[in-house]
Short mmCIF file of C-alpha atoms and ligand atoms in Angstrom, two decimals:
data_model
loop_
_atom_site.label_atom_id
_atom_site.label_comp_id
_atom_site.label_asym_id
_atom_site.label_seq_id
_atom_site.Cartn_x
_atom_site.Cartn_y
_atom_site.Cartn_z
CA UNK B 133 -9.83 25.92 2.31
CA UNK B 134 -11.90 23.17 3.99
CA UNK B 135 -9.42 20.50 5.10
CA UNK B 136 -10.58 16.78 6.23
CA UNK B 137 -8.81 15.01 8.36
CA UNK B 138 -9.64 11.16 9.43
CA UNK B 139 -8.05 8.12 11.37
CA UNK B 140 -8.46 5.01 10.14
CA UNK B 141 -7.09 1.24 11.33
CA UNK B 142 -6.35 0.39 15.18
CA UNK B 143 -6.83 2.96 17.07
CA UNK B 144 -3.56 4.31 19.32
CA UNK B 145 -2.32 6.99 21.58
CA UNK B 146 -1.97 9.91 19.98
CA UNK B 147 -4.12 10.36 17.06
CA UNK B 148 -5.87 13.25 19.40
CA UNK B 149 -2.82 15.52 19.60
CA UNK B 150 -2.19 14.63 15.86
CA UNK B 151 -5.64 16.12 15.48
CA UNK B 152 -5.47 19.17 17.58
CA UNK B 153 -2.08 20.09 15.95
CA UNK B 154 -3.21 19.68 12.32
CA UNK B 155 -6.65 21.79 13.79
CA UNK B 156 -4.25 24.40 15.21
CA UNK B 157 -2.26 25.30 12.48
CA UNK B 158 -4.63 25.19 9.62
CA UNK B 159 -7.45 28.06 11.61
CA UNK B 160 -4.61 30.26 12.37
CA UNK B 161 -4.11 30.03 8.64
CA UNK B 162 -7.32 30.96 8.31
CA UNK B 163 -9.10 27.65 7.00
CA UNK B 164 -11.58 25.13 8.42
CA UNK B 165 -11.25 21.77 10.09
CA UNK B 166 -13.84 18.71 8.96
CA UNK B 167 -13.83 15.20 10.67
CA UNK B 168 -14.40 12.47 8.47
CA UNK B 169 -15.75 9.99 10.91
CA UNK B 170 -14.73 6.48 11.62
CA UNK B 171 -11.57 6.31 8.65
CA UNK B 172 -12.51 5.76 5.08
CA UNK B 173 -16.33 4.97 6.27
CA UNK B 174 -17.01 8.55 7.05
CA UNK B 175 -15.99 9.32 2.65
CA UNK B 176 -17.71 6.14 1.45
CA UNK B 177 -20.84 6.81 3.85
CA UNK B 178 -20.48 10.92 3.39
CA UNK B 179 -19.90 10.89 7.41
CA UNK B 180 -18.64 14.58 8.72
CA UNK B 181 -18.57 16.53 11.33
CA UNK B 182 -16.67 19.77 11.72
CA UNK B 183 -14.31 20.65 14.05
CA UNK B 184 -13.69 23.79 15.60
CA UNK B 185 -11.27 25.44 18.24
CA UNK B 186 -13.69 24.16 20.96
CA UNK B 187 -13.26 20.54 19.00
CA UNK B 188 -9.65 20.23 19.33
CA UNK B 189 -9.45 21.65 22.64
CA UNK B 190 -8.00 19.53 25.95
CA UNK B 191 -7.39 16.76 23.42
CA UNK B 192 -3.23 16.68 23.86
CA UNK B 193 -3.56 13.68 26.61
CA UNK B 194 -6.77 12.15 25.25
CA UNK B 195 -6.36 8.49 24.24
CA UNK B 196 -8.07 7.12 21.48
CA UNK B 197 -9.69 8.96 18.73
CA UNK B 198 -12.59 11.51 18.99
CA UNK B 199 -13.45 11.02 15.49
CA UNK B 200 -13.69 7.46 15.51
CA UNK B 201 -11.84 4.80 13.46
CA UNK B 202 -12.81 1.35 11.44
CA UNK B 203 -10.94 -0.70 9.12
CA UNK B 204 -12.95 0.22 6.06
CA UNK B 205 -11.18 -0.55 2.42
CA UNK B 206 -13.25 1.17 -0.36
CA UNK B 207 -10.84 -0.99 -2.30
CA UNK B 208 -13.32 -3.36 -1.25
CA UNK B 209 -16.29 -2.02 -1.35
CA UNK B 210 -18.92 -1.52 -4.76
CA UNK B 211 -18.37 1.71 -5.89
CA UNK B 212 -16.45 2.70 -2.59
CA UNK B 213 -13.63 4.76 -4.29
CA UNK B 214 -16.06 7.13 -6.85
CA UNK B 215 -18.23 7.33 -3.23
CA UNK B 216 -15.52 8.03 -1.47
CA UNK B 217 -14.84 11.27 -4.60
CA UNK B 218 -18.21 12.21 -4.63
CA UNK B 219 -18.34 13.04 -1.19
CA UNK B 220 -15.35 14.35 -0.62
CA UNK B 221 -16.70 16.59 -3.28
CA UNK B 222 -20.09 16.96 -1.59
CA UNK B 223 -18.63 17.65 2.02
CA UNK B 224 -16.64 20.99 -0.54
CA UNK B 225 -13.12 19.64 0.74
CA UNK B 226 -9.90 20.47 -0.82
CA UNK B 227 -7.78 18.78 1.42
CA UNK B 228 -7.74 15.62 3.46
CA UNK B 229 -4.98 14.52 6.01
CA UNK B 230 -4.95 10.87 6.54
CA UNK B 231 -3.81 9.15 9.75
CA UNK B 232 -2.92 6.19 9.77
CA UNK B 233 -0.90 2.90 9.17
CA UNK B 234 -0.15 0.46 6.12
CA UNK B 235 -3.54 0.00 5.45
CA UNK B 236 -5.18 3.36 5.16
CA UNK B 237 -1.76 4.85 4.19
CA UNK B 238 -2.07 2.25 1.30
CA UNK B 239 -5.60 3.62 0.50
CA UNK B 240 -4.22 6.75 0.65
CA UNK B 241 -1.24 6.45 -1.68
CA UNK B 242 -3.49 4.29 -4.47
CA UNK B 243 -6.45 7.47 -4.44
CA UNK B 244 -3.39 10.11 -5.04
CA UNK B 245 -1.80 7.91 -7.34
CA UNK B 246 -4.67 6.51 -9.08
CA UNK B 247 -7.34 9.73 -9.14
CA UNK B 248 -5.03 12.52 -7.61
CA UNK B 249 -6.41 12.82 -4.87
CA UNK B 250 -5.52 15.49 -2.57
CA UNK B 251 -4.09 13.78 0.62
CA UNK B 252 -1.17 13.89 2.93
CA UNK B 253 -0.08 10.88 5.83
CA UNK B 254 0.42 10.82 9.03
CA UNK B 255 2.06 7.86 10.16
CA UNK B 256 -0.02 5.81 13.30
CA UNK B 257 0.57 2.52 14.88
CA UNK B 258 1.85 0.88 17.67
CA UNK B 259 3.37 -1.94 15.88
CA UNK B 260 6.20 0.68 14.43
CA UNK B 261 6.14 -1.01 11.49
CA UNK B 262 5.38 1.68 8.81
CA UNK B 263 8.49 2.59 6.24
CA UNK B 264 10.53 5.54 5.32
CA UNK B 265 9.94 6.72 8.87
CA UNK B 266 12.14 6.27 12.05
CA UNK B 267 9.09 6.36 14.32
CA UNK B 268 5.35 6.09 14.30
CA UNK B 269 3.59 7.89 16.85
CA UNK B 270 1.94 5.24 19.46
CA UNK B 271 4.59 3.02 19.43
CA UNK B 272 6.42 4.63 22.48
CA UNK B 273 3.26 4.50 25.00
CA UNK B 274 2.82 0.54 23.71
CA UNK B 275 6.14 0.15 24.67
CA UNK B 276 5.98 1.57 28.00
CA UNK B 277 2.58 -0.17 28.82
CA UNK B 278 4.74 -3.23 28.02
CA UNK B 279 7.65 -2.04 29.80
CA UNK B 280 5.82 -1.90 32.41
CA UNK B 281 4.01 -4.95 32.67
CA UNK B 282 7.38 -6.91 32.22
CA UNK B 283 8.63 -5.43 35.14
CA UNK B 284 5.34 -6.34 37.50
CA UNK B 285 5.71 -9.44 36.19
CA UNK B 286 9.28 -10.20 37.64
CA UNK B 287 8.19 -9.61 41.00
CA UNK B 288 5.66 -12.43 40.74
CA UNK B 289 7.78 -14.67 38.12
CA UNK B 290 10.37 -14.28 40.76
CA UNK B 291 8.41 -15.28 44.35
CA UNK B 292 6.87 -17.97 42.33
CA UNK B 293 10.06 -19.20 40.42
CA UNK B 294 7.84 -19.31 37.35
CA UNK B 295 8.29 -18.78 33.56
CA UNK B 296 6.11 -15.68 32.42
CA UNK B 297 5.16 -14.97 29.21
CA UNK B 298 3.49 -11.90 28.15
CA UNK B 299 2.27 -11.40 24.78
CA UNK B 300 2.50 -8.54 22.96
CA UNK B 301 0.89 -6.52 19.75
CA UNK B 302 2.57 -6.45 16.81
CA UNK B 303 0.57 -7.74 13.64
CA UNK B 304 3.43 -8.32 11.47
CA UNK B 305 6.71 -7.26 13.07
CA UNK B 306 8.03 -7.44 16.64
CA UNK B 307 9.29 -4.05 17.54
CA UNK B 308 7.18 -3.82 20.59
CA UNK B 309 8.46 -7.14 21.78
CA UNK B 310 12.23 -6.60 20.61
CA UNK B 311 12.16 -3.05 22.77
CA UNK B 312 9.86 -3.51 25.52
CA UNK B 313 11.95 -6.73 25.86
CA UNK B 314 15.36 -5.07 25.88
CA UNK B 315 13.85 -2.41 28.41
CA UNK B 316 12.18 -4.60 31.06
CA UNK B 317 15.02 -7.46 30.53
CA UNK B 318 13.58 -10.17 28.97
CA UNK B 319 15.16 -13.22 29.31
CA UNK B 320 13.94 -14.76 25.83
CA UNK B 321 12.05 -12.67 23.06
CA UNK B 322 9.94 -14.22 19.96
CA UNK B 323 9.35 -12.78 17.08
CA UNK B 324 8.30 -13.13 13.58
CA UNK B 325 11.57 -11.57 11.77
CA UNK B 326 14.10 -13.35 13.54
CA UNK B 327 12.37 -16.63 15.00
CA UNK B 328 13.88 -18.86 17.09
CA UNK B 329 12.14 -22.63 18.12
CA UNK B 330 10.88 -23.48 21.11
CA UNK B 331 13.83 -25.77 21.70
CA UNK B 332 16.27 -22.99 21.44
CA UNK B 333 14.25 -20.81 24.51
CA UNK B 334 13.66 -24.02 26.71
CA UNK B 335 17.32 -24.20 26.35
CA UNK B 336 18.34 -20.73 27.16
CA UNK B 337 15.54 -21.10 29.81
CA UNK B 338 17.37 -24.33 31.56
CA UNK B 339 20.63 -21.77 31.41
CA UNK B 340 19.17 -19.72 33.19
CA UNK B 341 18.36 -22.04 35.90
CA UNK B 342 21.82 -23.72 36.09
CA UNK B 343 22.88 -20.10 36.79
CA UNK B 344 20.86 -20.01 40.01
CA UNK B 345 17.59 -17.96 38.69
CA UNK B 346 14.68 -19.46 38.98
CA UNK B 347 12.21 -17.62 36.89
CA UNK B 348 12.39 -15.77 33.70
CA UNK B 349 10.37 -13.84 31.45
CA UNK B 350 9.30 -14.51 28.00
CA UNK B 351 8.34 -12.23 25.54
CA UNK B 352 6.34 -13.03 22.12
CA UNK B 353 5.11 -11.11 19.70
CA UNK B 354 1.76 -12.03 18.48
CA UNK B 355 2.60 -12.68 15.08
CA UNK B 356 5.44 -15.03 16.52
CA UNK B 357 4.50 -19.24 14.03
CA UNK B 358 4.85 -21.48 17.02
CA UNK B 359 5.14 -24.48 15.26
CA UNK B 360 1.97 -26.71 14.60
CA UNK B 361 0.32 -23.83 16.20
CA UNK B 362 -3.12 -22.47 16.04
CA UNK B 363 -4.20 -20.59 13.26
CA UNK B 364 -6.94 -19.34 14.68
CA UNK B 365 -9.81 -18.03 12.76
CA UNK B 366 -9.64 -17.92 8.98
CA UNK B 367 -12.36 -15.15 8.50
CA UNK B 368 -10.19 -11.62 7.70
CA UNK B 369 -10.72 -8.21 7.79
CA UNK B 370 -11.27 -5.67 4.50
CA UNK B 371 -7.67 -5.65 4.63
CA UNK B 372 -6.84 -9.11 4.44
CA UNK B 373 -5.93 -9.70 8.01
CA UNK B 374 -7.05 -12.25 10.33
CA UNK B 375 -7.67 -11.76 13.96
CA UNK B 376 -3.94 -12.60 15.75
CA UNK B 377 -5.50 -12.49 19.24
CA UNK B 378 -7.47 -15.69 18.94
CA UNK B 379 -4.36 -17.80 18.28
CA UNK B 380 -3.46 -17.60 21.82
CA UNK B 381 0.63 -17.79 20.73
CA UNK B 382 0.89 -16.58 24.03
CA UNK B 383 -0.98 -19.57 25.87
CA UNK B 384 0.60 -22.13 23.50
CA UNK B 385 4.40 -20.75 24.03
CA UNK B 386 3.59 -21.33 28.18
CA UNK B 387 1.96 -24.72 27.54
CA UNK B 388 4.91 -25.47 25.15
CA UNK B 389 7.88 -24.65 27.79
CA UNK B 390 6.05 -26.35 30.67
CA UNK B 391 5.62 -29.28 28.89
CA UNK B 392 9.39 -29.34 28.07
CA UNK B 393 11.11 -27.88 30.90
CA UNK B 394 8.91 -28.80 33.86
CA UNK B 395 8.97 -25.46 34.79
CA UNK B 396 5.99 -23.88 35.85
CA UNK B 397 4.23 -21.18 33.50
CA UNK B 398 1.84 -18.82 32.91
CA UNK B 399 0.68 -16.36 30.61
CA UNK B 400 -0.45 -12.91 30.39
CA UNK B 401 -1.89 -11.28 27.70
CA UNK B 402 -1.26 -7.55 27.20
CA UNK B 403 -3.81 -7.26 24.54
CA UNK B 404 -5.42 -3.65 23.78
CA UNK B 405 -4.28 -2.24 27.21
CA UNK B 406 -1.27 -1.28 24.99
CA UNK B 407 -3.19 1.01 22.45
CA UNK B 408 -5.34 2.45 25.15
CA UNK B 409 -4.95 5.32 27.00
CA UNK B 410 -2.96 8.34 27.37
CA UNK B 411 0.03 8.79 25.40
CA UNK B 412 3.72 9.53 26.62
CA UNK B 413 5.26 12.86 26.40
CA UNK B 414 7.41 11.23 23.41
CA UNK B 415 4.35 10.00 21.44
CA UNK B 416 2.24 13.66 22.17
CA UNK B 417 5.21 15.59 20.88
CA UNK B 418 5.96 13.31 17.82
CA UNK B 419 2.45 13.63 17.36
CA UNK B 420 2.15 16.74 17.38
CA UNK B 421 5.01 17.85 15.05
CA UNK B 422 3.89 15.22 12.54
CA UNK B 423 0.37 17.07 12.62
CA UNK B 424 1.97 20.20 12.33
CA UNK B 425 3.79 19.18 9.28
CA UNK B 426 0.95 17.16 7.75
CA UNK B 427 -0.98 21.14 7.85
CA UNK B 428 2.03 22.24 6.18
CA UNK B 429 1.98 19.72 3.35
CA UNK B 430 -1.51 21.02 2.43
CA UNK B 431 -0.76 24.36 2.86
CA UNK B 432 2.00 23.75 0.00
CA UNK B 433 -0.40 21.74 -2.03
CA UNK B 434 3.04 18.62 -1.64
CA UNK B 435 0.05 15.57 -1.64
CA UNK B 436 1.09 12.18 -1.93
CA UNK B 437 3.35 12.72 1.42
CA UNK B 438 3.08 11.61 4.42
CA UNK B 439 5.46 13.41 7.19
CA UNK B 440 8.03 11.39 8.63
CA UNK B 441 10.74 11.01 11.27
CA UNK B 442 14.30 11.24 10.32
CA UNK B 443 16.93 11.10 13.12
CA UNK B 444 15.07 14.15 14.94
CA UNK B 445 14.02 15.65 12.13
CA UNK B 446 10.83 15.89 10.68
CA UNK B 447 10.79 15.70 6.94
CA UNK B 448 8.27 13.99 4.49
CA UNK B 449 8.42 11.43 1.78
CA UNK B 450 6.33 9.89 -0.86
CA UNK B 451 3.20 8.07 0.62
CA UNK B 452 3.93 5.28 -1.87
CA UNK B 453 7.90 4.77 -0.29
CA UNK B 454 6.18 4.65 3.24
CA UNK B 455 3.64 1.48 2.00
CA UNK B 456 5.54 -0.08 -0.18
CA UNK B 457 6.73 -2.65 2.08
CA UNK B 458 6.79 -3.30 6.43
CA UNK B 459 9.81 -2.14 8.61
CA UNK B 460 10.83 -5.14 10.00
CA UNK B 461 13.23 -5.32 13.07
CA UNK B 462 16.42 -5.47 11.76
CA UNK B 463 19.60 -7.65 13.06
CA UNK B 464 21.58 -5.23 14.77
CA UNK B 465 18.31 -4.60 17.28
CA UNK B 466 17.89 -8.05 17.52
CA UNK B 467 21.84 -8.44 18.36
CA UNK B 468 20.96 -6.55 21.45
CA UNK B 469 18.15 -8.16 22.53
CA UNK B 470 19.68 -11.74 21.88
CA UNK B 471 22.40 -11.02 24.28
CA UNK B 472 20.80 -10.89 27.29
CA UNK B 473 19.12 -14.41 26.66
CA UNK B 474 19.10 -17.33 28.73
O1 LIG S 138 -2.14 -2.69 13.98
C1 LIG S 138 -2.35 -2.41 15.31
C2 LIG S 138 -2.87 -3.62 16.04
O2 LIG S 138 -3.01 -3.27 17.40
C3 LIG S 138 -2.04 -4.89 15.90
O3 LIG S 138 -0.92 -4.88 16.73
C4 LIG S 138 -3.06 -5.94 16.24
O4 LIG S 138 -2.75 -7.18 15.65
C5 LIG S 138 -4.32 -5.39 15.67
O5 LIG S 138 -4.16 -3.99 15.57
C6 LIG S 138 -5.55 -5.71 16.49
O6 LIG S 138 -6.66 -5.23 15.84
P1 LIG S 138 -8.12 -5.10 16.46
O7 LIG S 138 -8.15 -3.85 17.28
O8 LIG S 138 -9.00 -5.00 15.27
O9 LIG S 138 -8.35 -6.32 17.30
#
């Protein structure tokens, strides 16, 4: 069997050892590794390479993606899905394992559903917010990069007795907010699921400061509304999305509590430093049991599943159950992070 494998969306720590582990266990088995280059582009454009033990070699603490990775839709594109079939065809693949988020996952699902086509998921992003899985792999290392930025931050927040807010990624949900925020003790977190005004964090903000402390730390996702806020740029990607970073939340959330409290702020913007890099131990061994399991899934000929985290389980699920809708942060996470406010 030839087997494809590709990465497609945001790039994030871990898609290496996803690679290497899906490589690993399907030439012991006696088959051959392709890379379809840069996501979905490398079927619409006929874009392979292959990939052999030398390939997949060293590649367990390798940020980023050695086969490359755009946000192509072929959804979107004329004649992108039949190009997309005849070269898959072309390239003599039987297989293809697909790593990525909502987006390519969502490709995915439609081409199995739609022309049964032979795929199985892997589920990728920082943002965590992917369905019918516990975990995505990449999440953990954005976490820690933010973890650990929060907690440089205090030193500085503290000598200067200054609000800091740090923005985070997090397109649509704020998991990396909610836990980096919990972990480095944020003193007020904002997100999109569970927002609360500006009003309500100047407020816990001026608690703080009748308490005795000085400075405090603010957290906000970057798909946090800030009232009358920027919108930023309307042009979107093949996906629909527009491009969060240029609303400057961040910026606007410091302006907004200076302004208010008196206090003095500033901002720091986290940005891609938290999908760069190398990933934890957490994310290399989530990785590489999903990758494991997504070689598996071919191997049994079970496409239309993606592998997926239960408890500490791995198990899969239908690729369709995974896109169907965002994992938002739900209340009782939010219950924790709320109490250590103001
Ligand atoms: O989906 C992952 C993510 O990092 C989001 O958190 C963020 O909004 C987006 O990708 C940024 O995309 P780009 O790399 O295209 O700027």
């Amino acid at each position: 069997m030839r087997v494809g494998v590709l990465t497609g969306g945001g790039d994030c720590p871990g898609l290496n050892a996803v690679i290497r582990a899906v490589g690993r266990r399907v030439m012991f088995r006696g088959h051959e590794l392709v890379g379809v280059m840069e996501g979905w582009k490398g079927l619409v454009e006929g874009l392979t390479e292959p990939l052999g033990p030398r390939e997949i070699s060293g590649l367990l603490p390798r940020g980023g993606t050695i086969i490359g990775t755009t946000r192509t839709n072929p959804y979107k594109l004329d004649d992108g899905v039949r190009r997309v079939l005849d070269n898959f065809a072309a390239a003599d693949l039987q297989a293809l394992v697909a790593i990525g988020g909502e987006d390519t996952l969502g490709v995915a699902a439609r081409l199995h559903e739609e022309e049964d086509f032979p795929v199985v998921g892997v589920p990728k992003t920082i943002d965590n917010d992917l369905s019918a899985t516990d975990y995505t792999f990449g999440f953990d290392t954005a976490v820690s990069v933010a973890t650990e930025a929060i907690d440089r931050l205090h030193s500085t927040a503290e000598s200067h007795n200054r609000v800091m807010v740090v923005e985070v990624m997090g397109r649509h949900t704020g998991w990396i907010a909610v836990v980096s925020g919990i972990a480095g003790g944020a003193d007020v977190i904002l997100i999109p699921e569970h927002p609360i005004s500006i009003d309500e964090a100047c407020d816990d903000i001026r608690r703080r400061h009748e308490r005795g402390k000085d400075f405090s730390i603010v957290v906000v996702s970057e798909g946090y509304e800030l009232e009358g806020g920027d919108s930023g740029s309307t042009e979107v990607d093949q996906f629909g999305h527009i491009r969060l970073s240029e609303r400057g939340v961040g910026a606007a959330v410091a302006r907004e509590i200076e302004q208010r409290t008196g206090f003095e702020s500033r901002v720091t913007v986290l940005g891609h430093v938290q999908r760069g890099g190398t990933p934890t131990a957490r994310d290399r061994v989530l990785a590489t049991r999903y990758g494991l399991k997504a070689a598996d899934l071919v191997e049994d000929g079970k496409f239309g599943r993606m592998a997926a985290l239960r408890g500490d389980e791995i198990v899969d699920v239908a690729l369709k159950e995974a896109t169907a809708e965002l994992k938002t942060v739900p209340g009782e996470w939010w219950d924790v992070a709320r109490a250590f406010f103001g």
